[in-house]
Short mmCIF file of C-alpha atoms in Angstrom, two decimals:
data_model
loop_
_atom_site.label_atom_id
_atom_site.label_comp_id
_atom_site.label_asym_id
_atom_site.label_seq_id
_atom_site.Cartn_x
_atom_site.Cartn_y
_atom_site.Cartn_z
CA MET A 1 132.39 115.99 -13.25
CA ASP A 2 133.25 119.13 -15.23
CA VAL A 3 133.25 118.97 -19.03
CA ILE A 4 136.95 119.88 -19.00
CA ASP A 5 137.73 116.67 -17.08
CA ASN A 6 136.89 114.65 -20.23
CA TYR A 7 139.95 116.17 -21.93
CA ILE A 8 142.43 115.68 -19.08
CA GLY A 9 145.12 113.03 -19.52
CA SER A 10 147.57 111.70 -22.08
CA TRP A 11 146.44 111.19 -25.68
CA MET A 12 148.18 109.67 -28.73
CA ASP A 13 147.24 109.97 -32.38
CA TYR A 14 147.73 107.49 -35.23
CA VAL A 15 151.10 109.04 -36.15
CA GLY A 16 152.37 108.81 -32.57
CA HIS A 17 152.02 112.47 -31.56
CA ILE A 18 151.39 112.87 -27.84
CA LEU A 19 149.19 115.48 -26.13
CA ILE A 20 149.33 115.72 -22.35
CA ILE A 21 146.46 117.87 -21.07
CA LYS A 22 146.58 119.14 -17.46
CA LYS A 23 143.74 120.95 -15.71
CA ILE A 24 144.27 124.47 -14.36
CA ASP A 25 140.64 125.33 -13.54
CA ASP A 26 137.12 124.73 -14.91
CA ILE A 27 137.91 126.19 -18.36
CA GLU A 28 141.71 126.43 -18.64
CA VAL A 29 144.31 123.72 -19.24
CA ARG A 30 148.00 123.52 -20.08
CA VAL A 31 149.09 121.22 -22.88
CA ASP A 32 152.39 119.53 -23.71
CA PHE A 33 153.02 118.23 -27.25
CA TYR A 34 155.64 115.60 -28.11
CA PRO A 35 156.29 114.28 -31.64
CA ILE A 36 156.50 110.69 -30.33
CA LEU A 37 156.31 108.96 -26.96
CA GLY A 38 159.51 109.47 -24.98
CA SER A 39 160.84 112.29 -27.18
CA LYS A 40 161.71 115.85 -26.22
CA PRO A 41 159.32 118.75 -26.91
CA LEU A 42 159.75 120.70 -30.14
CA ASN A 43 160.72 124.34 -30.65
CA ARG A 44 157.82 126.54 -31.73
CA ASP A 45 158.49 129.65 -33.81
CA LEU A 46 156.72 132.59 -32.22
CA LEU A 47 156.96 136.30 -33.04
CA GLY A 48 160.68 137.05 -32.69
CA ARG A 49 161.43 134.12 -30.40
CA THR A 50 161.09 130.39 -29.93
CA SER A 51 159.40 128.39 -27.20
CA LEU A 52 159.09 124.69 -26.45
CA SER A 53 155.89 122.81 -27.25
CA ILE A 54 155.07 122.49 -23.56
CA ASN A 55 152.87 124.44 -21.18
CA MET A 56 150.75 125.75 -24.07
CA LYS A 57 147.56 127.45 -22.92
CA GLY A 58 144.24 125.82 -23.68
CA VAL A 59 140.73 127.08 -23.01
CA LEU A 60 137.43 125.21 -23.17
CA GLN A 61 134.98 126.95 -25.50
CA GLU A 62 131.66 125.94 -27.02
CA HIS A 63 133.42 124.48 -30.10
CA GLY A 64 135.81 122.37 -28.02
CA LEU A 65 139.20 122.87 -26.47
CA GLN A 66 141.30 125.63 -28.08
CA ILE A 67 145.08 125.18 -27.64
CA GLU A 68 147.47 128.02 -28.45
CA LEU A 69 150.09 126.58 -30.82
CA GLY A 70 151.54 129.96 -31.75
CA GLU A 71 151.74 133.32 -30.07
CA GLU A 72 149.16 133.44 -27.29
CA GLY A 73 146.06 135.33 -28.40
CA LEU A 74 147.19 135.46 -32.06
CA GLY A 75 147.18 131.81 -33.07
CA PRO A 76 147.25 129.50 -34.77
CA THR A 77 145.29 127.26 -32.46
CA LEU A 78 144.57 123.57 -32.32
CA GLU A 79 140.86 123.00 -31.85
CA ILE A 80 140.00 119.60 -30.47
CA LYS A 81 136.50 118.23 -30.14
CA LEU A 82 135.65 115.29 -27.92
CA THR A 83 133.85 112.50 -29.76
CA LYS A 84 132.63 109.14 -28.49
CA GLU A 85 132.27 105.94 -30.47
CA ASN A 86 131.55 102.48 -29.08
CA ASN A 87 132.23 103.67 -25.50
CA HIS A 88 135.66 105.05 -26.51
CA LYS A 89 136.62 108.71 -26.34
CA PHE A 90 138.57 110.38 -29.14
CA LEU A 91 139.84 113.90 -29.73
CA GLU A 92 139.21 115.22 -33.24
CA PRO A 93 141.83 117.89 -34.08
CA SER A 94 141.78 120.78 -36.55
CA VAL A 95 144.07 123.78 -36.89
CA VAL A 96 142.51 127.25 -36.93
CA MET A 97 144.44 129.99 -38.66
CA GLY A 98 146.01 132.75 -36.60
CA LEU A 99 145.99 136.52 -37.07
CA TYR A 100 149.28 136.68 -38.99
CA ASP A 101 149.00 133.44 -40.99
CA ASP A 102 149.22 133.74 -44.74
CA TYR A 103 147.13 130.78 -45.90
CA GLU A 104 150.01 128.29 -45.90
CA ASP A 105 149.01 124.64 -45.77
CA ASP A 106 150.62 124.15 -42.35
CA PHE A 107 149.51 127.49 -40.77
CA GLY A 108 153.08 127.97 -39.47
CA VAL A 109 152.93 124.83 -37.31
CA PRO A 110 154.20 122.00 -39.54
CA TRP A 111 155.19 119.99 -36.45
CA VAL A 112 151.56 119.27 -35.52
CA PHE A 113 150.77 117.67 -38.91
CA PRO A 114 149.55 115.25 -40.15
CA LEU A 115 146.40 115.49 -38.07
CA SER A 116 144.57 112.38 -36.95
CA TYR A 117 142.26 111.41 -34.11
CA TYR A 118 143.81 111.17 -30.64
CA LYS A 119 142.98 108.20 -28.42
CA LYS A 120 143.47 108.31 -24.67
CA ILE A 121 146.52 106.47 -23.38
CA GLU A 122 145.37 104.26 -20.54
CA ASP A 123 147.17 104.78 -17.25
#
């Protein structure tokens, strides 16, 4: 099993945010974000345009899975690390500032906050 396979699936955090992570290859995924189960994706503000919070690029790196929340290659990104506790897997999220961010509390992606651990939704 590839390391990336541990991230694949549907995950929900304490607030009810949903991440659906789909495998592209051994290091790349595509991620859909929904504010709550059964809702529509959100509009993301990118440079001069908007895009839905679906099909966002993610890449496995040594620090975890990096998901492009903003403009691809410029950030901000959601970094998620896989943690295990009592035989349960969790994703620990943090937002990493992008190239054009100006030190705002929400890094230009208020829709992803508040951050909390994601637990896998059982199929």
